[in-house]
Short mmCIF file of C-alpha atoms and ligand atoms in Angstrom, two decimals:
data_model
loop_
_atom_site.label_atom_id
_atom_site.label_comp_id
_atom_site.label_asym_id
_atom_site.label_seq_id
_atom_site.Cartn_x
_atom_site.Cartn_y
_atom_site.Cartn_z
CA MET A 1193 104.04 84.74 85.15
CA LYS A 1194 105.41 88.18 83.33
CA LEU A 1195 105.97 91.41 84.96
CA GLY A 1196 105.30 93.71 82.46
CA PHE A 1197 102.06 95.49 82.28
CA GLU A 1198 99.96 95.41 79.15
CA GLU A 1199 99.22 98.64 77.30
CA PRO A 1200 95.37 99.30 78.41
CA GLN A 1201 92.85 99.94 75.42
CA THR A 1202 91.46 102.85 76.94
CA GLN A 1203 93.33 106.18 77.50
CA TYR A 1204 92.97 107.38 81.16
CA SER A 1205 92.91 110.87 82.03
CA SER A 1206 95.19 110.75 85.14
CA GLY A 1207 98.27 108.66 85.94
CA SER A 1208 96.74 107.24 89.08
CA GLN A 1209 93.65 105.89 87.03
CA SER A 1210 95.78 104.28 84.18
CA ALA A 1211 98.34 102.78 87.12
CA ARG A 1212 94.93 101.16 88.69
CA ALA A 1213 93.96 99.96 85.55
CA TRP A 1214 97.43 98.19 84.76
CA THR A 1215 97.81 96.60 88.16
CA GLU A 1216 94.29 95.14 88.24
CA GLN A 1217 94.66 93.85 84.78
CA TRP A 1218 98.02 92.32 85.71
CA VAL A 1219 96.57 90.87 88.83
CA ARG A 1220 93.82 89.15 86.75
CA THR A 1221 96.14 87.88 84.28
CA TRP A 1222 98.92 86.46 86.48
CA ALA A 1223 98.02 85.96 90.00
CA TYR A 1224 97.18 82.77 91.23
CA CYS A 1225 95.73 81.75 94.44
CA PRO A 1226 98.14 81.34 97.20
CA ASN A 1227 95.68 79.56 99.29
CA CYS A 1228 94.76 76.76 96.80
CA GLY A 1229 97.15 77.25 94.03
CA ALA A 1230 94.48 77.78 91.48
CA SER A 1231 95.82 79.50 88.60
CA LYS A 1232 93.68 82.51 88.52
CA ILE A 1233 91.90 85.21 90.84
CA ASN A 1234 88.82 86.94 89.64
CA PRO A 1235 87.64 90.55 90.28
CA PHE A 1236 84.49 90.94 92.28
CA PRO A 1237 81.56 91.43 89.78
CA ASN A 1238 80.44 94.69 91.62
CA ASN A 1239 82.33 97.22 93.30
CA SER A 1240 82.48 95.51 96.85
CA PRO A 1241 83.52 97.80 99.62
CA VAL A 1242 86.57 95.88 101.03
CA ALA A 1243 87.57 92.93 98.65
CA ASP A 1244 88.69 93.37 95.06
CA PHE A 1245 89.24 89.66 93.91
CA GLN A 1246 88.27 86.14 94.85
CA CYS A 1247 89.44 82.74 93.92
CA THR A 1248 86.25 80.85 92.40
CA GLU A 1249 87.87 77.51 93.58
CA CYS A 1250 88.42 78.18 97.27
CA GLU A 1251 86.62 81.39 97.80
CA GLU A 1252 89.31 83.32 99.23
CA GLU A 1253 88.93 86.90 99.18
CA TYR A 1254 91.66 89.53 98.21
CA GLU A 1255 92.15 93.33 98.75
CA LEU A 1256 94.60 94.75 96.27
CA LYS A 1257 96.65 97.83 97.28
CA SER A 1258 99.22 99.18 94.87
CA GLN A 1259 101.79 102.09 94.66
CA LYS A 1260 105.00 103.09 92.96
CA SER A 1261 107.05 103.34 96.27
CA GLN A 1262 107.77 100.49 98.49
CA PHE A 1263 105.27 100.13 101.17
CA ALA A 1264 106.75 101.54 104.40
CA HIS A 1265 105.46 100.69 107.93
CA LYS A 1266 101.82 101.70 107.39
CA VAL A 1267 99.31 101.24 104.50
CA LEU A 1268 96.26 103.22 104.16
CA ASP A 1269 93.31 101.28 104.09
CA GLY A 1270 89.39 101.83 103.99
CA ALA A 1271 86.86 102.93 106.55
CA PHE A 1272 87.99 101.92 110.08
CA LYS A 1273 84.49 100.82 111.33
CA THR A 1274 84.07 98.33 108.38
CA LYS A 1275 87.48 97.00 109.01
CA CYS A 1276 86.81 96.26 112.61
CA GLU A 1277 83.58 94.79 111.79
CA ARG A 1278 84.80 92.40 109.23
CA LEU A 1279 87.71 91.53 111.78
CA ALA A 1280 85.15 90.76 114.27
CA ALA A 1281 83.13 88.65 111.86
CA ASP A 1282 86.29 86.86 110.56
CA ASN A 1283 85.50 87.71 107.10
CA ASN A 1284 88.29 90.24 106.42
CA PRO A 1285 90.01 89.65 103.03
CA ASN A 1286 93.74 88.85 102.57
CA LEU A 1287 95.88 91.67 101.54
CA LEU A 1288 97.64 91.94 98.06
CA LEU A 1289 100.56 94.49 98.11
CA MET A 1290 102.17 95.61 94.85
CA ASN A 1291 104.88 97.93 93.94
CA TYR A 1292 105.58 98.88 90.54
CA ASP A 1293 107.94 100.68 88.31
CA LEU A 1294 106.30 103.28 85.90
CA LYS A 1295 109.37 103.72 83.63
CA LEU A 1296 109.52 99.92 83.22
CA LEU A 1297 105.74 99.33 83.33
CA SER A 1298 106.33 96.32 85.32
CA VAL A 1299 105.89 94.94 88.76
CA THR A 1300 108.74 95.07 91.28
CA ASN A 1301 107.08 93.65 94.53
CA PHE A 1302 104.07 91.76 94.97
CA LEU A 1303 103.23 89.94 98.33
CA VAL A 1304 100.40 88.82 100.15
CA VAL A 1305 99.36 89.07 103.61
CA PRO A 1306 97.21 86.38 104.96
CA LYS A 1307 94.12 87.52 106.57
CA HIS A 1308 94.77 85.55 109.69
CA PHE A 1309 97.77 88.02 110.56
CA PHE A 1310 95.15 90.67 110.98
CA VAL A 1311 94.73 91.13 114.55
CA ARG A 1312 92.86 94.28 115.93
CA LYS A 1313 95.82 95.86 117.03
CA ILE A 1314 97.54 96.18 113.52
CA ILE A 1315 94.46 98.37 112.38
CA GLU A 1316 95.05 101.90 113.31
CA GLU A 1317 92.38 104.29 113.38
CA ARG A 1318 92.97 107.51 111.44
CA LYS A 1319 92.03 111.16 112.54
CA PRO A 1320 88.42 111.95 111.11
CA LEU A 1321 88.85 113.87 107.81
CA ALA A 1322 88.62 117.84 108.37
CA PRO A 1323 85.10 119.54 107.88
CA THR A 1324 86.54 121.15 104.60
CA ALA A 1325 86.99 117.62 103.18
CA ARG A 1326 84.26 116.41 100.70
CA ARG A 1327 83.86 113.43 103.15
CA ALA A 1328 84.00 115.44 106.34
CA GLY A 1329 84.18 113.47 109.49
CA TRP A 1330 84.91 109.98 107.50
CA VAL A 1331 87.27 107.92 109.56
CA GLY A 1332 89.78 105.78 107.65
CA SER A 1333 92.37 103.26 108.68
CA ASN A 1334 96.08 102.32 108.56
CA ILE A 1335 97.14 98.82 108.42
CA LEU A 1336 100.50 98.90 110.74
CA LEU A 1337 102.70 96.48 108.33
CA SER A 1338 105.77 96.79 110.71
CA GLN A 1339 103.79 94.93 113.43
CA ILE A 1340 103.20 91.75 111.07
CA PRO A 1341 105.97 89.25 111.20
CA GLN A 1342 107.89 88.26 108.04
CA SER A 1343 105.88 84.80 107.96
CA GLY A 1344 102.96 86.88 107.25
CA LYS A 1345 104.50 88.83 104.10
CA ILE A 1346 104.54 86.23 101.58
CA TYR A 1347 106.52 87.58 98.34
CA ILE A 1348 105.28 86.36 95.20
CA VAL A 1349 107.63 88.70 93.37
CA ARG A 1350 110.47 90.26 95.15
CA ASN A 1351 112.80 92.89 93.69
CA GLY A 1352 111.67 91.91 90.30
CA GLN A 1353 112.20 87.97 90.93
CA ILE A 1354 109.51 85.68 90.74
CA ALA A 1355 109.21 83.42 93.64
CA ALA A 1356 108.60 79.53 92.87
CA LYS A 1357 104.93 78.85 93.46
CA ASP A 1358 105.67 75.79 95.52
CA SER A 1359 107.49 77.89 98.05
CA VAL A 1360 104.69 80.39 97.98
CA LEU A 1361 102.11 77.82 98.82
CA THR A 1362 104.16 76.12 101.59
CA GLN A 1363 104.65 79.51 103.20
CA TRP A 1364 100.86 80.23 103.13
CA SER A 1365 99.88 76.76 104.71
CA ARG A 1366 102.67 77.16 107.44
CA THR A 1367 100.78 79.71 109.32
CA LEU A 1368 97.14 78.51 108.39
CA PHE A 1369 96.79 77.22 112.07
CA LEU A 1370 96.28 80.97 113.16
CA ARG A 1371 92.81 80.81 111.58
CA ASP A 1372 91.45 78.22 114.09
CA GLN A 1373 92.24 80.85 116.90
CA GLY A 1374 90.03 83.60 118.07
CA GLN A 1375 91.17 87.15 118.09
CA GLU A 1376 93.05 87.08 121.42
CA ALA A 1377 94.82 83.87 120.95
CA ARG A 1378 95.86 84.92 117.71
CA GLY A 1379 97.07 88.18 118.87
CA TRP A 1380 99.39 86.45 121.29
CA LEU A 1381 100.87 84.06 118.87
CA VAL A 1382 101.57 86.69 116.39
CA ASP A 1383 103.23 88.78 118.98
CA VAL A 1384 105.47 86.01 119.99
CA MET A 1385 106.31 85.15 116.45
CA LYS A 1386 107.37 89.01 116.17
CA CYS A 1387 109.39 88.65 119.11
CA ILE A 1388 111.13 85.44 117.66
CA GLU A 1389 111.67 86.99 114.49
CA ASP A 1390 113.34 90.15 116.06
CA LEU A 1391 116.18 87.68 117.49
CA GLU A 1392 117.24 87.29 114.03
CA LYS A 1393 118.27 83.72 114.63
CA ASN A 1394 116.94 80.22 113.95
CA GLU A 1395 118.04 78.61 117.10
CA PHE A 1396 117.07 80.39 120.31
CA GLN A 1397 116.63 79.71 124.06
CA ILE A 1398 113.43 80.51 126.21
CA GLU A 1399 115.46 83.12 127.94
CA ASP A 1400 116.11 85.00 124.48
CA ILE A 1401 112.00 85.37 124.44
CA TYR A 1402 111.51 86.11 128.20
CA ALA A 1403 113.59 89.11 127.28
CA PHE A 1404 110.65 90.50 125.51
CA GLU A 1405 108.66 90.55 128.60
CA ASP A 1406 108.54 94.14 128.87
CA ARG A 1407 107.21 94.58 125.30
CA LEU A 1408 104.64 92.08 125.84
CA SER A 1409 103.46 93.43 129.11
CA ARG A 1410 103.02 96.82 127.44
CA LEU A 1411 100.97 95.09 124.60
CA TYR A 1412 98.78 93.26 127.27
CA PRO A 1413 98.71 95.56 130.30
CA GLY A 1414 95.95 93.36 132.10
CA ASN A 1415 98.21 90.10 132.01
CA ARG A 1416 100.54 89.67 134.91
CA ASN A 1417 101.61 86.14 133.59
CA VAL A 1418 103.46 86.97 130.76
CA LYS A 1419 106.50 84.22 131.07
CA PRO A 1420 103.86 81.49 131.17
CA LYS A 1421 101.92 82.92 128.41
CA ILE A 1422 105.23 82.98 126.38
CA ARG A 1423 105.99 79.44 127.01
CA GLN A 1424 102.34 78.41 125.97
CA GLN A 1425 102.90 80.15 122.74
CA LEU A 1426 106.07 78.34 122.14
CA GLN A 1427 104.57 75.07 122.98
CA PHE A 1428 101.62 75.71 120.58
CA LEU A 1429 104.06 76.98 117.76
CA ARG A 1430 105.95 73.59 118.32
CA ASP A 1431 102.76 71.62 118.14
CA ARG A 1432 101.68 73.38 114.92
CA GLY A 1433 105.09 72.63 113.28
CA TYR A 1434 106.19 76.42 113.13
CA LEU A 1435 109.25 75.51 115.19
CA ASP A 1436 110.94 72.76 116.71
CA PHE A 1437 111.86 71.65 120.26
CA VAL A 1438 115.74 70.81 120.16
CA SER A 1439 116.15 70.20 123.90
CA ARG A 1440 114.91 71.54 127.14
CA GLY A 1441 114.52 75.40 126.81
CA TYR A 1442 115.88 75.40 123.15
CA TYR A 1443 113.87 75.98 120.17
CA ARG A 1444 114.52 76.00 116.34
CA LEU A 1445 112.51 77.78 113.76
CA ARG A 1446 111.48 75.39 110.86
CA ALA A 1447 112.83 76.22 107.57
CA THR A 1448 110.46 77.58 105.16
CA THR A 1449 112.05 76.92 101.78
ZN1 ZN B 1333 91.96 79.38 95.85
#
């Protein structure tokens, strides 16, 4: 993998147009499929409304978002309605995020958010476009990146350093169990994973997670059994090898690398 962009053959009229051509060309040349390890992912033949690339080996779909500056806590995305429909039908694409340096003409960060981290709550509805806008009334969406746990942000390139492919594939497979879960069950798991991460320690006690009871109650106002629900998620995460049970009430996160 090389991080530099190739000079395009065509001259583009705007900076954003050429950046788009560079980033897409880079993905076509260097990006591998984090799901099956195939050495290339291919652009969709026609302009698909939500996905940009597909792996011909395993058929995983990817959407690419790229920008100069680092992604903050939100990423602008497509039509809200389409997003929700694809989420409900479980055929939303994985998300590839790229930051690049226009002076060096190269990739700084390149990460993938596996589609199984997309739960309804991380898709935010934007205000309809103003009546004066070309697409007046159109409703877009934001992806709330800040609500996705770190295990759902897998860096292929980080601060100009290329991660080992093996490690990327391991990190990817580590959370695939989320795919077998329905939207609601997945929502709970992702939220508890985020709580564990916010502890910033590899070993913790069940009480540490109970301390997030208020936060989780706000997220699930209809649920009056938050503590049993937390226990259930921890057990599930243990059964799927995401964490280990050390002794009664004590847990340890499995190492990723
Ligand atoms: Zn693949």
